[in-house]
Coordinates of C-alpha atoms in Angstrom, one line a residue:
Chain A
X1 CA 91.8 36.2 40.2
X2 CA 95.2 36.2 39.6
X3 CA 95.5 33.1 42.0
X4 CA 92.6 31.3 39.9
X5 CA 94.8 32.2 36.4
X6 CA 97.8 30.9 38.0
X7 CA 96.1 27.4 39.3
X8 CA 94.6 27.0 35.8
X9 CA 98.1 27.1 34.8
X10 CA 99.4 24.9 37.4
X11 CA 96.5 22.1 36.2
X12 CA 97.6 22.8 32.3
X13 CA 101.0 22.0 33.0
X14 CA 100.5 18.9 35.3
X15 CA 98.3 18.1 32.6
X16 CA 100.9 18.5 30.1
X17 CA 103.3 16.5 32.1
X18 CA 101.4 13.6 32.5
X19 CA 100.7 13.6 28.8
X20 CA 104.1 13.6 27.9
X21 CA 104.6 10.4 29.7
X22 CA 101.7 8.6 29.6
X23 CA 98.9 8.4 26.9
X24 CA 96.4 5.8 26.7
X25 CA 93.1 5.7 28.2
X26 CA 91.2 2.9 29.1
X27 CA 88.4 0.7 27.4
X28 CA 85.4 2.5 29.0
X29 CA 86.5 6.1 27.5
X30 CA 86.4 4.9 23.8
X31 CA 82.9 2.7 24.6
X32 CA 81.7 5.8 25.8
X33 CA 82.9 7.9 22.5
X34 CA 80.7 5.5 20.3
X35 CA 77.0 6.9 19.0
X36 CA 74.9 7.0 21.7
X37 CA 76.4 5.3 24.5
X38 CA 77.3 7.8 26.6
X39 CA 73.4 8.8 27.5
X40 CA 72.7 5.5 27.9
X41 CA 75.0 4.0 30.8
X42 CA 75.7 5.1 34.0
X43 CA 79.7 5.3 34.6
X44 CA 81.1 5.2 38.0
X45 CA 84.9 5.8 38.2
X46 CA 87.9 5.4 40.8
X47 CA 90.6 6.8 39.6
X48 CA 94.5 6.4 40.5
X49 CA 94.4 9.3 43.1
X50 CA 91.2 8.4 44.8
X51 CA 92.7 4.2 44.7
X52 CA 95.2 5.7 46.7
X53 CA 93.1 7.8 48.5
X54 CA 90.6 4.8 49.6
X55 CA 94.0 2.5 50.8
X56 CA 94.8 5.3 53.1
X57 CA 91.6 5.8 54.4
X58 CA 90.7 1.9 54.8
X59 CA 94.1 0.8 55.8
X60 CA 92.8 -0.8 58.8
X61 CA 90.0 -2.6 58.2
X62 CA 90.3 -3.9 54.7
X63 CA 90.3 -7.7 53.9
X64 CA 93.7 -9.1 53.0
X65 CA 92.3 -10.1 49.8
X66 CA 90.9 -6.9 48.9
X67 CA 94.0 -4.9 50.2
X68 CA 96.1 -7.4 48.0
X69 CA 93.9 -6.6 44.9
X70 CA 93.8 -2.8 45.3
X71 CA 97.8 -2.9 45.3
X72 CA 97.3 -3.9 41.7
X73 CA 94.7 -1.9 40.8
X74 CA 95.4 1.7 39.3
X75 CA 91.5 2.3 38.5
X76 CA 88.0 1.1 38.3
X77 CA 85.0 1.8 36.1
X78 CA 81.8 0.2 36.7
X79 CA 79.1 0.3 33.8
X80 CA 75.8 -0.3 33.9
X81 CA 72.8 0.5 31.5
X82 CA 70.1 3.1 32.1
X83 CA 67.3 1.7 29.8
X84 CA 67.9 3.7 26.8
X85 CA 69.7 1.2 25.0
X86 CA 69.1 -2.3 24.9
X87 CA 71.9 -4.5 26.8
X88 CA 71.9 -6.8 23.7
X89 CA 73.2 -3.8 21.9
X90 CA 75.7 -2.2 24.3
X91 CA 77.1 -5.9 24.4
X92 CA 76.9 -5.5 20.6
X93 CA 78.5 -2.4 20.6
X94 CA 81.5 -3.2 23.0
X95 CA 82.3 -6.6 21.6
X96 CA 82.9 -4.7 18.1
X97 CA 85.0 -2.4 20.0
X98 CA 87.2 -5.1 21.4
X99 CA 87.7 -7.4 18.6
X100 CA 88.1 -4.3 16.1
X101 CA 91.4 -4.1 17.6
X102 CA 92.9 -7.4 17.1
X103 CA 96.2 -6.3 18.7
X104 CA 95.0 -4.4 21.1
X105 CA 92.7 -6.6 23.4
X106 CA 93.0 -10.4 24.1
X107 CA 90.0 -12.7 24.7
X108 CA 89.8 -14.4 28.3
X109 CA 86.6 -15.9 28.0
X110 CA 83.6 -15.4 26.1
X111 CA 80.4 -17.6 27.9
X112 CA 77.2 -17.2 27.6
X113 CA 76.6 -14.8 30.6
X114 CA 80.1 -13.1 30.6
X115 CA 83.2 -11.7 28.5
X116 CA 86.2 -11.2 29.7
X117 CA 89.1 -9.4 27.8
X118 CA 92.3 -7.9 28.8
X119 CA 95.3 -5.8 27.2
X120 CA 98.6 -7.1 27.8
X121 CA 102.2 -5.6 27.9
X122 CA 104.8 -8.0 27.6
X123 CA 103.5 -10.7 30.3
X124 CA 101.5 -8.1 32.3
X125 CA 98.3 -7.1 32.0
X126 CA 97.3 -3.6 32.1
X127 CA 93.8 -3.9 31.7
X128 CA 90.7 -5.7 32.6
X129 CA 87.5 -5.7 30.8
X130 CA 84.4 -7.8 32.3
X131 CA 80.9 -7.8 30.9
X132 CA 78.3 -9.4 32.5
X133 CA 75.0 -10.0 30.7
X134 CA 73.2 -12.0 33.5
X135 CA 69.6 -11.8 33.5
X136 CA 69.4 -9.6 30.7
X137 CA 71.5 -7.0 32.0
X138 CA 74.9 -4.7 31.0
X139 CA 77.5 -4.5 33.7
X140 CA 80.5 -4.2 32.7
X141 CA 84.2 -3.4 34.9
X142 CA 87.1 -1.8 33.2
X143 CA 90.1 -2.6 35.6
X144 CA 93.3 -0.8 35.0
X145 CA 96.3 -1.7 36.9
X146 CA 99.6 -3.7 36.8
X147 CA 98.5 -7.5 37.0
X148 CA 100.4 -10.5 36.9
X149 CA 99.4 -14.3 36.5
X150 CA 98.6 -14.4 40.3
X151 CA 96.8 -11.3 40.5
X152 CA 94.9 -12.1 37.9
X153 CA 94.0 -15.7 39.2
X154 CA 93.2 -13.6 42.6
X155 CA 90.3 -11.7 40.8
X156 CA 88.9 -13.9 38.5
X157 CA 88.5 -17.2 40.5
X158 CA 87.6 -18.3 43.5
X159 CA 90.2 -20.2 45.5
X160 CA 88.2 -21.9 48.1
Chain B
X1 CA 92.3 34.7 49.6
X2 CA 92.1 38.4 49.1
X3 CA 91.5 40.7 51.8
X4 CA 88.6 43.4 50.9
X5 CA 89.7 46.6 51.9
X6 CA 87.5 49.2 52.4
X7 CA 88.5 52.1 50.3
X8 CA 89.2 50.4 47.4
X9 CA 86.2 47.5 47.1
X10 CA 83.8 49.2 49.2
X11 CA 83.7 52.4 49.0
X12 CA 83.4 52.9 45.3
X13 CA 80.2 50.8 45.2
X14 CA 78.7 53.6 47.2
X15 CA 76.5 55.5 44.2
X16 CA 75.2 52.1 42.7
X17 CA 74.1 50.8 46.2
X18 CA 72.5 54.7 47.1
X19 CA 70.8 54.7 43.4
X20 CA 69.3 51.2 44.2
X21 CA 68.2 52.3 47.7
X22 CA 66.7 55.3 46.7
X23 CA 64.6 53.6 43.7
X24 CA 63.0 51.3 46.4
X25 CA 62.7 54.1 49.2
X26 CA 62.5 57.3 47.4
X27 CA 64.0 59.2 50.1
X28 CA 67.2 61.0 50.0
X29 CA 68.1 60.6 53.3
X30 CA 66.6 57.2 54.0
X31 CA 68.8 56.1 50.8
X32 CA 71.8 57.4 52.4
X33 CA 71.5 55.7 56.0
X34 CA 70.8 52.7 53.7
X35 CA 73.8 52.8 51.8
X36 CA 75.7 53.3 54.9
X37 CA 74.1 50.5 56.7
X38 CA 74.7 48.2 53.6
X39 CA 79.0 49.1 53.6
X40 CA 79.0 48.6 57.1
X41 CA 77.5 45.3 57.2
X42 CA 79.5 43.8 54.2
X43 CA 82.5 45.3 56.0
X44 CA 81.9 43.5 59.3
X45 CA 81.1 40.2 57.1
X46 CA 84.5 40.9 55.2
X47 CA 86.0 37.5 56.0
X48 CA 83.0 35.2 54.7
X49 CA 83.4 36.7 51.3
X50 CA 85.4 34.3 49.5
X51 CA 85.4 35.8 45.9
X52 CA 86.2 39.2 45.5
X53 CA 84.2 39.0 41.9
X54 CA 80.9 38.8 44.2
X55 CA 81.4 41.3 46.3
X56 CA 79.2 43.9 44.1
X57 CA 76.6 41.5 43.7
X58 CA 76.2 40.6 47.7
X59 CA 76.7 44.4 48.5
X60 CA 73.2 45.1 46.1
X61 CA 71.6 42.2 47.5
X62 CA 72.2 43.2 51.2
X63 CA 71.3 47.1 49.9
X64 CA 68.1 45.9 48.4
X65 CA 66.9 43.4 51.4
X66 CA 67.9 46.7 53.9
X67 CA 65.9 49.2 51.8
X68 CA 62.6 46.6 51.0
X69 CA 62.8 46.5 55.4
X70 CA 62.9 50.2 55.7
X71 CA 60.2 50.3 53.1
X72 CA 57.9 47.9 54.9
X73 CA 58.5 49.9 58.1
X74 CA 57.1 52.8 56.6
X75 CA 54.4 51.7 54.1
X76 CA 51.3 52.4 55.3
X77 CA 49.6 50.6 52.7
X78 CA 49.1 46.9 51.8
X79 CA 51.6 46.6 49.0
X80 CA 52.3 43.2 48.2
X81 CA 56.2 42.7 47.0
X82 CA 55.7 40.3 44.5
X83 CA 55.9 40.9 40.7
X84 CA 52.4 41.2 40.3
X85 CA 51.0 43.7 37.4
X86 CA 48.9 46.1 39.5
X87 CA 49.0 49.6 39.3
X88 CA 50.6 50.6 42.9
X89 CA 47.7 52.7 44.8
X90 CA 50.5 55.8 45.1
X91 CA 50.3 58.0 42.1
X92 CA 50.8 60.9 44.3
X93 CA 53.6 63.0 43.3
X94 CA 57.0 61.6 45.9
X95 CA 60.0 63.1 46.8
X96 CA 62.0 61.9 44.0
X97 CA 59.9 64.7 41.9
X98 CA 61.8 67.2 44.3
X99 CA 64.9 66.2 42.6
X100 CA 66.3 66.9 39.2
X101 CA 63.8 67.0 36.8
X102 CA 61.8 69.1 34.0
X103 CA 58.3 68.9 33.4
X104 CA 59.0 66.4 30.8
X105 CA 61.2 64.2 32.6
X106 CA 58.8 63.9 35.3
X107 CA 56.5 62.4 33.4
X108 CA 58.6 59.6 32.6
X109 CA 59.9 59.5 36.2
X110 CA 56.2 58.9 37.4
X111 CA 55.7 56.1 34.9
X112 CA 58.9 54.5 36.5
X113 CA 57.9 55.1 40.1
X114 CA 54.3 53.7 39.2
X115 CA 56.0 50.1 38.7
X116 CA 55.7 47.4 41.2
X117 CA 58.7 47.4 43.2
X118 CA 60.5 44.4 41.6
X119 CA 60.3 45.6 38.4
X120 CA 61.8 48.8 39.2
X121 CA 64.6 47.4 41.0
X122 CA 65.3 45.5 37.7
X123 CA 65.2 48.3 35.3
X124 CA 67.6 50.0 38.2
X125 CA 69.9 47.2 37.7
X126 CA 69.8 46.9 34.3
X127 CA 69.0 49.9 32.7
X128 CA 70.9 52.6 34.9
X129 CA 73.3 50.1 36.4
X130 CA 74.0 48.0 33.4
X131 CA 74.5 44.7 35.3
X132 CA 74.1 41.6 32.9
X133 CA 70.8 39.2 33.7
X134 CA 73.4 36.9 35.2
X135 CA 74.2 39.4 38.0
X136 CA 70.5 40.4 38.1
X137 CA 69.6 36.9 38.8
X138 CA 72.2 36.6 41.4
X139 CA 70.8 39.6 43.3
X140 CA 67.3 38.7 43.3
X141 CA 67.8 35.6 44.0
X142 CA 66.1 34.1 41.2
X143 CA 67.0 32.9 37.5
X144 CA 67.9 34.5 34.5
X145 CA 64.8 33.7 32.8
X146 CA 62.5 35.2 35.2
X147 CA 64.7 38.0 35.0
X148 CA 64.2 38.5 31.3
X149 CA 60.7 37.9 31.5
X150 CA 59.9 40.6 34.3
X151 CA 62.4 43.4 32.7
X152 CA 60.2 42.5 29.5
X153 CA 57.0 42.9 31.4
X154 CA 58.7 46.4 33.3
X155 CA 59.6 48.1 29.7
X156 CA 56.4 46.8 27.7
X157 CA 54.4 48.4 30.6
X158 CA 56.7 51.6 30.5
X159 CA 56.1 51.5 26.8
X160 CA 52.5 51.5 27.1
X161 CA 52.3 54.2 29.4
X162 CA 54.1 56.4 27.1
X163 CA 51.9 55.6 24.2
X164 CA 48.9 56.9 25.9
X165 CA 50.8 60.1 26.9
X166 CA 51.5 60.5 23.6
X167 CA 48.0 59.7 22.4
X168 CA 46.5 61.7 24.8
X169 CA 48.7 64.5 24.7
X170 CA 48.8 64.9 28.4
Chain C
X1 CA 69.4 57.6 7.2
X2 CA 68.1 54.2 8.0
X3 CA 66.1 53.9 11.4
X4 CA 65.2 50.3 10.7
X5 CA 68.0 49.3 12.6
X6 CA 67.4 50.9 15.5
X7 CA 63.5 50.2 15.6
X8 CA 64.2 46.7 15.5
X9 CA 66.3 47.3 18.3
X10 CA 63.6 48.8 20.1
X11 CA 61.6 46.1 20.1
X12 CA 63.9 43.7 20.8
X13 CA 64.5 46.3 24.0
X14 CA 60.6 45.7 24.6
X15 CA 60.9 42.0 24.8
X16 CA 63.9 42.5 26.8
X17 CA 65.9 40.6 24.4
X18 CA 68.8 43.2 23.9
X19 CA 72.6 42.7 25.3
X20 CA 74.5 45.1 26.9
X21 CA 76.1 46.8 23.8
X22 CA 72.9 47.1 22.1
X23 CA 71.1 48.8 24.7
X24 CA 74.4 51.4 25.0
X25 CA 73.3 51.8 21.2
X26 CA 69.9 52.4 21.9
X27 CA 70.8 55.2 24.8
X28 CA 73.5 57.1 22.3
X29 CA 71.2 57.2 19.3
X30 CA 68.5 58.9 21.6
X31 CA 71.0 61.1 22.7
X32 CA 71.6 62.7 19.9
X33 CA 69.7 65.5 18.7
X34 CA 68.5 64.8 15.2
X35 CA 66.0 62.2 16.5
X36 CA 63.2 61.7 13.9
X37 CA 59.8 62.9 14.7
X38 CA 58.3 59.1 15.3
X39 CA 60.8 58.0 17.6
X40 CA 60.9 61.1 19.5
X41 CA 59.1 59.9 22.8
X42 CA 61.2 56.9 23.3
X43 CA 64.0 60.0 23.6
X44 CA 62.5 61.1 26.9
X45 CA 62.9 57.4 28.4
X46 CA 66.3 57.3 27.6
X47 CA 67.0 60.2 28.6
X48 CA 65.6 59.6 32.2
X49 CA 67.5 56.4 32.3
X50 CA 70.5 58.7 32.0
X51 CA 69.2 61.2 34.3
X52 CA 68.9 58.4 37.1
X53 CA 72.6 57.2 36.6
X54 CA 73.6 60.4 37.7
X55 CA 72.5 60.5 41.5
X56 CA 75.6 60.4 43.1
X57 CA 76.6 60.9 47.2
X58 CA 79.1 63.5 48.0
X59 CA 82.2 63.3 50.0
X60 CA 81.0 64.2 53.5
X61 CA 79.2 60.5 52.9
X62 CA 82.9 59.3 52.7
X63 CA 83.9 61.1 55.7
X64 CA 81.0 59.8 57.9
X65 CA 81.2 56.0 56.7
X66 CA 84.8 56.1 57.4
X67 CA 84.5 57.6 60.8
X68 CA 82.0 54.8 61.5
X69 CA 84.1 52.2 60.5
X70 CA 86.7 53.5 62.6
X71 CA 84.8 53.6 65.3
X72 CA 83.2 50.2 64.9
X73 CA 86.5 48.1 64.6
X74 CA 88.7 50.4 66.5
X75 CA 91.3 49.6 64.0
X76 CA 92.5 52.3 61.4
X77 CA 91.4 51.4 58.0
X78 CA 94.3 50.8 55.7
X79 CA 94.7 54.0 53.9
X80 CA 97.8 52.9 51.6
X81 CA 97.1 52.6 47.9
X82 CA 97.7 48.9 46.6
X83 CA 101.7 49.4 46.1
X84 CA 103.7 47.5 43.5
X85 CA 105.0 45.4 46.3
X86 CA 101.3 44.9 47.8
X87 CA 100.4 43.5 43.9
X88 CA 103.6 41.8 43.2
X89 CA 104.0 40.0 47.0
X90 CA 100.6 37.6 46.7
X91 CA 101.4 36.6 42.8
X92 CA 104.6 35.8 44.1
X93 CA 103.6 33.5 46.8
X94 CA 101.2 31.9 44.3
X95 CA 103.9 31.6 41.7
X96 CA 105.9 29.7 44.0
X97 CA 103.2 27.4 45.2
X98 CA 102.9 26.8 41.7
X99 CA 106.2 26.0 41.2
X100 CA 106.4 23.5 44.5
X101 CA 103.3 21.8 43.2
X102 CA 104.3 21.0 39.7
X103 CA 107.6 20.2 40.8
X104 CA 106.2 17.8 43.0
X105 CA 104.1 16.5 40.9
X106 CA 106.6 16.2 38.3
X107 CA 108.6 14.1 40.9
X108 CA 105.7 11.8 42.1
X109 CA 105.2 11.1 38.4
X110 CA 108.9 10.3 38.1
X111 CA 108.5 7.8 41.2
X112 CA 105.4 6.6 39.8
X113 CA 107.0 5.9 36.4
X114 CA 109.6 4.4 37.8
X115 CA 108.0 1.9 40.2
X116 CA 106.1 1.1 37.0
X117 CA 108.9 0.1 34.8
X118 CA 106.7 2.1 32.7
X119 CA 104.4 -0.5 32.6
X120 CA 100.8 0.9 33.3
X121 CA 100.8 3.4 30.4
X122 CA 97.6 5.0 31.3
X123 CA 96.9 8.8 31.4
X124 CA 95.9 9.2 35.3
X125 CA 94.1 12.7 34.2
X126 CA 91.7 10.6 32.1
X127 CA 90.1 9.2 35.0
X128 CA 87.7 11.3 36.5
X129 CA 86.5 10.4 39.6
X130 CA 82.7 9.9 40.1
X131 CA 82.9 10.6 44.1
X132 CA 85.2 12.9 46.1
X133 CA 85.4 11.0 49.0
X134 CA 86.5 7.3 49.5
X135 CA 83.4 5.8 51.1
X136 CA 81.7 6.1 48.1
X137 CA 84.5 5.3 46.1
X138 CA 84.8 2.0 47.9
X139 CA 81.4 1.4 47.5
X140 CA 82.3 1.4 43.9
X141 CA 85.2 -0.8 44.3
X142 CA 83.1 -3.4 45.9
X143 CA 80.2 -3.0 43.0
X144 CA 83.2 -3.8 40.5
X145 CA 84.7 -6.6 42.9
X146 CA 81.3 -8.2 43.4
X147 CA 80.8 -8.5 39.3
X148 CA 83.9 -10.4 39.2
X149 CA 82.5 -12.6 41.9
X150 CA 79.6 -13.8 40.6
X151 CA 80.9 -14.2 36.6
X152 CA 84.5 -15.1 36.5
X153 CA 84.7 -16.6 40.1
X154 CA 81.3 -18.5 40.0
X155 CA 82.4 -20.0 36.8
X156 CA 85.8 -21.4 38.6
X157 CA 84.1 -22.3 41.3
X158 CA 81.7 -24.3 39.0
X159 CA 84.7 -25.7 37.4
X160 CA 86.3 -26.8 40.8
X161 CA 83.3 -28.5 41.1
X162 CA 83.1 -30.3 37.7
X163 CA 86.3 -30.7 36.9
X164 CA 85.7 -31.6 33.0
X165 CA 84.2 -28.1 32.8
X166 CA 87.0 -25.7 31.2
X167 CA 87.4 -22.7 33.8

């Protein structure tokens, strides 16, 4: 029982340490805070620790492209609509959030079937938000990491 | 992982276990045996018990099962162990009555003993041993809701029987 | 004296709605000698509960079971009471473990920050993994990359074919 108390203390301390240095949260966190959104979507999260585990677990079998991409990715979240809110509505809420804070997110591409936004720090992209609206669906990928021009190129364009 | 110490962790539970066993088998010698067996059995499994907080619930669960097994062995009747609201056929005075008791209390005890086993056990665990609903649910292998419903039935039934005694002045 | 409260408690008691504290109040009330007539019948019930709680085993039981343990195990049951050291030692070990992990986490964090030059400024704790195994996490990753593939990448592929369209 004492051990549990100490473990909790440990978690709190570690949390405090990380909090003191790094405070930002990704777009998906804000998105899920909007009214009715959390119940309306499935959100699958792969955090930094799991990415690291992944790289180790699959060290032999990843394709060079994926391996290279994983180097730059710190987190990925995939958000898909459950159906309780219309995809259109989810898109509207997401775009609203993205465009609200002008200084925060930069629009990289706005097409009929997808939207791509980024958060930059100096010249590095630290966050990418891609919303796929094909086939009347709502699918969002929210990546954070450190992506320079090449890394971005790899993610958003086919080299062949 | 805290290791279980027999004297400080298990032995103090003996009276709770004894009372539960007694509630089920209604025989002091049998109840003592069951209590002993329960403690031994849990002691032998002590390495598998991770969380000290659940040791009490685990012991009571083991005790209950051992007691029910013993009872089934000795029961000549077709007693069902389900929580059916029926009058247990055994209205004859049972060995428990030879224990402490005045005439007055004896009638109450009879009412208590006429409850189906499951309800008796629930009353025992709640009203006598003072366990929370969540703990009782764990021991009985059911939900808190089911526990409350059964306790409600048991208490209502006992109340009805009091009223009957009072009204007919038995 | 107002018995309304007790009567209300009693009603809740029959319906199994009372807490342990409320049941304690009822038992205490009924232990008194001056319970009013209309509630007297219930005094017997609560008295019975008190009586039942009094059943106990004696010390002969202790001897018997301890002997049996010793026989079964052929080991001596630890007879010492928990000393201060017995209690402190595991706590110290746990505390030491905490210190080690905290220092490691802190060290790891500093290394992390150095590597990134502080560019990636997200709170790692804000990402709660949906899965606790890499296999399922990998599937998520594949799905995510797939979405890139069928949108942005498909677009640039098209642009490569039709140079006049903006990628």
